């Protein structure tokens, strides 16, 4: 659902909705997902209420990038797992349901619990790839 007003994650960050908090600093908040793919499934959220990743400020991006490996390591240690996925959805067609940037850290257990891989891929079309890579490079200048 594409909600108006403060996102459910802003309400959680502000303490208006309870959560199982695992981490907080000035710019980042992390807590357990209410509907986990596996035990320990954690959401890492910038306090800045950007709806999708490309809109997030450099300051918040740096802050979240800096703590993601550390929180991942803590999730692995706490759950006794050695493998995990990081998932980050942007837009309703890309499976985003809460419109406040968040990274999922999803432990993968030896018994298979965790994320499965339903995605389809096909070999790159090199002509198209060369064109798109060139366009991406131009937009990064
Ligand atoms: P996504 O599909 O990437 O937008 O994932 C949103 C996740 O947010 C989903 O896995 C469930 C989780 N979620 C939604 N509402 C709440 C809530 O109120 N509390 C917690 N802890 N997690 C929530």
PDB file of C-alpha atoms and ligand atoms in Angstrom:
ATOM      1  CA  UNK A   1       0.000   0.000   0.000  1.00  0.00           C
ATOM      2  CA  UNK A   2       1.302   3.470  -0.898  1.00  0.00           C
ATOM      3  CA  UNK A   3       0.517   5.388   2.263  1.00  0.00           C
ATOM      4  CA  UNK A   4       0.271   9.154   2.865  1.00  0.00           C
ATOM      5  CA  UNK A   5       1.869  10.912   5.862  1.00  0.00           C
ATOM      6  CA  UNK A   6       4.588   9.416   8.047  1.00  0.00           C
ATOM      7  CA  UNK A   7       5.522   5.886   7.082  1.00  0.00           C
ATOM      8  CA  UNK A   8       5.037   3.034   9.518  1.00  0.00           C
ATOM      9  CA  UNK A   9       8.839   2.978   9.839  1.00  0.00           C
ATOM     10  CA  UNK A  10       8.910   6.659  10.905  1.00  0.00           C
ATOM     11  CA  UNK A  11       6.361   5.776  13.598  1.00  0.00           C
ATOM     12  CA  UNK A  12       8.590   2.885  14.719  1.00  0.00           C
ATOM     13  CA  UNK A  13      11.714   5.097  14.711  1.00  0.00           C
ATOM     14  CA  UNK A  14       9.836   7.689  16.804  1.00  0.00           C
ATOM     15  CA  UNK A  15       8.750   5.023  19.295  1.00  0.00           C
ATOM     16  CA  UNK A  16       5.054   5.393  18.462  1.00  0.00           C
ATOM     17  CA  UNK A  17       4.830   1.743  17.358  1.00  0.00           C
ATOM     18  CA  UNK A  18       6.740  -0.993  19.233  1.00  0.00           C
ATOM     19  CA  UNK A  19       9.461  -3.064  17.600  1.00  0.00           C
ATOM     20  CA  UNK A  20      12.318  -5.406  18.435  1.00  0.00           C
ATOM     21  CA  UNK A  21      15.095  -2.804  18.098  1.00  0.00           C
ATOM     22  CA  UNK A  22      18.597  -4.054  17.341  1.00  0.00           C
ATOM     23  CA  UNK A  23      20.539  -0.871  16.472  1.00  0.00           C
ATOM     24  CA  UNK A  24      20.251   2.909  16.535  1.00  0.00           C
ATOM     25  CA  UNK A  25      22.503   5.872  15.816  1.00  0.00           C
ATOM     26  CA  UNK A  26      21.832   9.480  14.786  1.00  0.00           C
ATOM     27  CA  UNK A  27      20.902   8.514  11.209  1.00  0.00           C
ATOM     28  CA  UNK A  28      20.059   4.804  11.171  1.00  0.00           C
ATOM     29  CA  UNK A  29      17.611   2.496  12.954  1.00  0.00           C
ATOM     30  CA  UNK A  30      17.360  -1.306  12.731  1.00  0.00           C
ATOM     31  CA  UNK A  31      14.752  -3.738  14.038  1.00  0.00           C
ATOM     32  CA  UNK A  32      13.305  -7.184  13.364  1.00  0.00           C
ATOM     33  CA  UNK A  33      10.868  -7.601  10.474  1.00  0.00           C
ATOM     34  CA  UNK A  34       7.318  -8.350  11.657  1.00  0.00           C
ATOM     35  CA  UNK A  35       6.893 -10.967   8.931  1.00  0.00           C
ATOM     36  CA  UNK A  36      10.301 -12.631   8.724  1.00  0.00           C
ATOM     37  CA  UNK A  37      11.545 -14.911   5.960  1.00  0.00           C
ATOM     38  CA  UNK A  38      13.674 -16.518   8.662  1.00  0.00           C
ATOM     39  CA  UNK A  39      14.430 -15.890  12.348  1.00  0.00           C
ATOM     40  CA  UNK A  40      16.618 -12.800  12.729  1.00  0.00           C
ATOM     41  CA  UNK A  41      15.314 -11.121   9.548  1.00  0.00           C
ATOM     42  CA  UNK A  42      16.310  -7.515  10.237  1.00  0.00           C
ATOM     43  CA  UNK A  43      15.359  -4.227   8.604  1.00  0.00           C
ATOM     44  CA  UNK A  44      17.963  -1.459   8.456  1.00  0.00           C
ATOM     45  CA  UNK A  45      16.298   1.912   7.888  1.00  0.00           C
ATOM     46  CA  UNK A  46      17.597   5.475   7.504  1.00  0.00           C
ATOM     47  CA  UNK A  47      15.834   7.888   9.818  1.00  0.00           C
ATOM     48  CA  UNK A  48      15.490  10.185   6.819  1.00  0.00           C
ATOM     49  CA  UNK A  49      12.069   9.335   5.346  1.00  0.00           C
ATOM     50  CA  UNK A  50      13.182   8.892   1.716  1.00  0.00           C
ATOM     51  CA  UNK A  51      10.690   6.697  -0.128  1.00  0.00           C
ATOM     52  CA  UNK A  52      13.166   4.978  -2.445  1.00  0.00           C
ATOM     53  CA  UNK A  53      16.937   4.525  -2.473  1.00  0.00           C
ATOM     54  CA  UNK A  54      17.774   6.878  -5.337  1.00  0.00           C
ATOM     55  CA  UNK A  55      16.208   9.731  -3.331  1.00  0.00           C
ATOM     56  CA  UNK A  56      18.293   9.143  -0.194  1.00  0.00           C
ATOM     57  CA  UNK A  57      20.816  11.856   0.769  1.00  0.00           C
ATOM     58  CA  UNK A  58      24.552  11.143   0.617  1.00  0.00           C
ATOM     59  CA  UNK A  59      24.786  11.611   4.366  1.00  0.00           C
ATOM     60  CA  UNK A  60      22.177   8.921   5.116  1.00  0.00           C
ATOM     61  CA  UNK A  61      23.545   6.674   2.350  1.00  0.00           C
ATOM     62  CA  UNK A  62      27.004   6.803   3.857  1.00  0.00           C
ATOM     63  CA  UNK A  63      25.629   6.170   7.344  1.00  0.00           C
ATOM     64  CA  UNK A  64      23.609   3.133   6.294  1.00  0.00           C
ATOM     65  CA  UNK A  65      26.429   1.752   4.128  1.00  0.00           C
ATOM     66  CA  UNK A  66      28.803   2.056   7.051  1.00  0.00           C
ATOM     67  CA  UNK A  67      26.669   0.003   9.443  1.00  0.00           C
ATOM     68  CA  UNK A  68      25.170  -2.639   7.113  1.00  0.00           C
ATOM     69  CA  UNK A  69      28.206  -4.976   7.322  1.00  0.00           C
ATOM     70  CA  UNK A  70      28.382  -4.567  11.092  1.00  0.00           C
ATOM     71  CA  UNK A  71      24.693  -5.318  11.624  1.00  0.00           C
ATOM     72  CA  UNK A  72      24.942  -8.249   9.186  1.00  0.00           C
ATOM     73  CA  UNK A  73      27.808  -9.685  11.201  1.00  0.00           C
ATOM     74  CA  UNK A  74      25.798  -9.347  14.427  1.00  0.00           C
ATOM     75  CA  UNK A  75      22.760 -11.032  12.820  1.00  0.00           C
ATOM     76  CA  UNK A  76      24.946 -13.944  11.688  1.00  0.00           C
ATOM     77  CA  UNK A  77      26.480 -14.363  15.117  1.00  0.00           C
ATOM     78  CA  UNK A  78      23.113 -14.097  16.917  1.00  0.00           C
ATOM     79  CA  UNK A  79      21.396 -16.619  14.642  1.00  0.00           C
ATOM     80  CA  UNK A  80      24.310 -19.037  14.235  1.00  0.00           C
ATOM     81  CA  UNK A  81      24.073 -18.694  10.468  1.00  0.00           C
ATOM     82  CA  UNK A  82      26.950 -18.193   8.041  1.00  0.00           C
ATOM     83  CA  UNK A  83      25.057 -16.957   4.980  1.00  0.00           C
ATOM     84  CA  UNK A  84      22.522 -14.226   4.318  1.00  0.00           C
ATOM     85  CA  UNK A  85      20.835 -12.083   1.688  1.00  0.00           C
ATOM     86  CA  UNK A  86      20.520  -8.312   1.611  1.00  0.00           C
ATOM     87  CA  UNK A  87      17.342  -7.279  -0.184  1.00  0.00           C
ATOM     88  CA  UNK A  88      16.277  -3.741  -1.013  1.00  0.00           C
ATOM     89  CA  UNK A  89      13.043  -3.064  -2.919  1.00  0.00           C
ATOM     90  CA  UNK A  90      12.090   0.191  -4.651  1.00  0.00           C
ATOM     91  CA  UNK A  91       8.598   0.740  -6.031  1.00  0.00           C
ATOM     92  CA  UNK A  92       5.428  -1.334  -5.830  1.00  0.00           C
ATOM     93  CA  UNK A  93       6.249  -3.378  -8.927  1.00  0.00           C
ATOM     94  CA  UNK A  94       9.627  -4.158  -7.369  1.00  0.00           C
ATOM     95  CA  UNK A  95       7.885  -5.620  -4.293  1.00  0.00           C
ATOM     96  CA  UNK A  96       8.205  -2.546  -2.056  1.00  0.00           C
ATOM     97  CA  UNK A  97       5.298  -2.366   0.385  1.00  0.00           C
ATOM     98  CA  UNK A  98       6.587   0.204   2.905  1.00  0.00           C
ATOM     99  CA  UNK A  99       7.593   3.437   1.207  1.00  0.00           C
ATOM    100  CA  UNK A 100      10.507   4.331   3.434  1.00  0.00           C
ATOM    101  CA  UNK A 101      13.940   3.080   2.321  1.00  0.00           C
ATOM    102  CA  UNK A 102      14.965  -0.134   4.044  1.00  0.00           C
ATOM    103  CA  UNK A 103      17.463  -2.929   3.624  1.00  0.00           C
ATOM    104  CA  UNK A 104      16.433  -6.465   4.585  1.00  0.00           C
ATOM    105  CA  UNK A 105      19.133  -8.635   6.156  1.00  0.00           C
ATOM    106  CA  UNK A 106      17.829 -12.195   5.821  1.00  0.00           C
ATOM    107  CA  UNK A 107      19.783 -15.039   7.426  1.00  0.00           C
ATOM    108  CA  UNK A 108      19.969 -18.207   5.330  1.00  0.00           C
ATOM    109  CA  UNK A 109      19.800 -21.339   7.488  1.00  0.00           C
ATOM    110  CA  UNK A 110      21.289 -24.685   6.543  1.00  0.00           C
ATOM    111  CA  UNK A 111      17.780 -26.202   6.574  1.00  0.00           C
ATOM    112  CA  UNK A 112      16.780 -23.808   3.786  1.00  0.00           C
ATOM    113  CA  UNK A 113      14.943 -21.164   5.807  1.00  0.00           C
ATOM    114  CA  UNK A 114      15.548 -17.712   4.360  1.00  0.00           C
ATOM    115  CA  UNK A 115      15.103 -16.204   0.944  1.00  0.00           C
ATOM    116  CA  UNK A 116      14.559 -18.466  -2.054  1.00  0.00           C
ATOM    117  CA  UNK A 117      15.529 -17.308  -5.524  1.00  0.00           C
ATOM    118  CA  UNK A 118      12.474 -17.135  -7.806  1.00  0.00           C
ATOM    119  CA  UNK A 119      14.012 -14.645 -10.262  1.00  0.00           C
ATOM    120  CA  UNK A 120      14.601 -15.437 -13.920  1.00  0.00           C
ATOM    121  CA  UNK A 121      17.586 -14.203 -15.895  1.00  0.00           C
ATOM    122  CA  UNK A 122      18.889 -14.638 -19.412  1.00  0.00           C
ATOM    123  CA  UNK A 123      22.294 -14.020 -21.032  1.00  0.00           C
ATOM    124  CA  UNK A 124      23.132 -10.377 -21.686  1.00  0.00           C
ATOM    125  CA  UNK A 125      22.543  -8.846 -25.098  1.00  0.00           C
ATOM    126  CA  UNK A 126      25.990  -7.229 -25.515  1.00  0.00           C
ATOM    127  CA  UNK A 127      24.826  -4.597 -28.020  1.00  0.00           C
ATOM    128  CA  UNK A 128      22.085  -3.431 -25.667  1.00  0.00           C
ATOM    129  CA  UNK A 129      24.449  -3.791 -22.676  1.00  0.00           C
ATOM    130  CA  UNK A 130      27.078  -1.537 -24.284  1.00  0.00           C
ATOM    131  CA  UNK A 131      24.436   1.133 -24.944  1.00  0.00           C
ATOM    132  CA  UNK A 132      22.941   0.995 -21.437  1.00  0.00           C
ATOM    133  CA  UNK A 133      26.359   0.957 -19.736  1.00  0.00           C
ATOM    134  CA  UNK A 134      27.357   4.027 -21.745  1.00  0.00           C
ATOM    135  CA  UNK A 135      24.139   5.824 -20.756  1.00  0.00           C
ATOM    136  CA  UNK A 136      24.624   4.939 -17.085  1.00  0.00           C
ATOM    137  CA  UNK A 137      28.206   6.265 -17.213  1.00  0.00           C
ATOM    138  CA  UNK A 138      26.968   9.544 -18.720  1.00  0.00           C
ATOM    139  CA  UNK A 139      24.397   9.963 -15.934  1.00  0.00           C
ATOM    140  CA  UNK A 140      27.101   9.407 -13.323  1.00  0.00           C
ATOM    141  CA  UNK A 141      29.283  12.289 -14.587  1.00  0.00           C
TER     142      UNK A 141
HETATM  143  P1  LIG B   1       9.189  -4.397   1.457  1.00  0.00           P
HETATM  144  O1  LIG B   1       8.308  -5.365   0.756  1.00  0.00           O
HETATM  145  O2  LIG B   1      10.640  -4.491   0.963  1.00  0.00           O
HETATM  146  O3  LIG B   1       8.653  -2.984   1.412  1.00  0.00           O
HETATM  147  O4  LIG B   1       9.254  -4.884   2.973  1.00  0.00           O
HETATM  148  C1  LIG B   1       8.550  -4.296   3.993  1.00  0.00           C
HETATM  149  C2  LIG B   1       8.756  -5.140   5.226  1.00  0.00           C
HETATM  150  O5  LIG B   1       8.329  -4.398   6.355  1.00  0.00           O
HETATM  151  C3  LIG B   1       7.974  -6.446   5.245  1.00  0.00           C
HETATM  152  O6  LIG B   1       8.886  -7.542   5.226  1.00  0.00           O
HETATM  153  C4  LIG B   1       7.203  -6.428   6.552  1.00  0.00           C
HETATM  154  C5  LIG B   1       7.829  -5.289   7.315  1.00  0.00           C
HETATM  155  N1  LIG B   1       6.870  -4.540   8.130  1.00  0.00           N
HETATM  156  C6  LIG B   1       5.753  -3.930   7.701  1.00  0.00           C
HETATM  157  N2  LIG B   1       5.114  -3.337   8.730  1.00  0.00           N
HETATM  158  C7  LIG B   1       5.881  -3.563   9.838  1.00  0.00           C
HETATM  159  C8  LIG B   1       5.744  -3.203  11.217  1.00  0.00           C
HETATM  160  O7  LIG B   1       4.811  -2.534  11.644  1.00  0.00           O
HETATM  161  N3  LIG B   1       6.726  -3.627  12.053  1.00  0.00           N
HETATM  162  C9  LIG B   1       7.798  -4.359  11.614  1.00  0.00           C
HETATM  163  N4  LIG B   1       8.692  -4.736  12.507  1.00  0.00           N
HETATM  164  N5  LIG B   1       7.956  -4.715  10.327  1.00  0.00           N
HETATM  165  C10 LIG B   1       6.998  -4.323   9.462  1.00  0.00           C
END
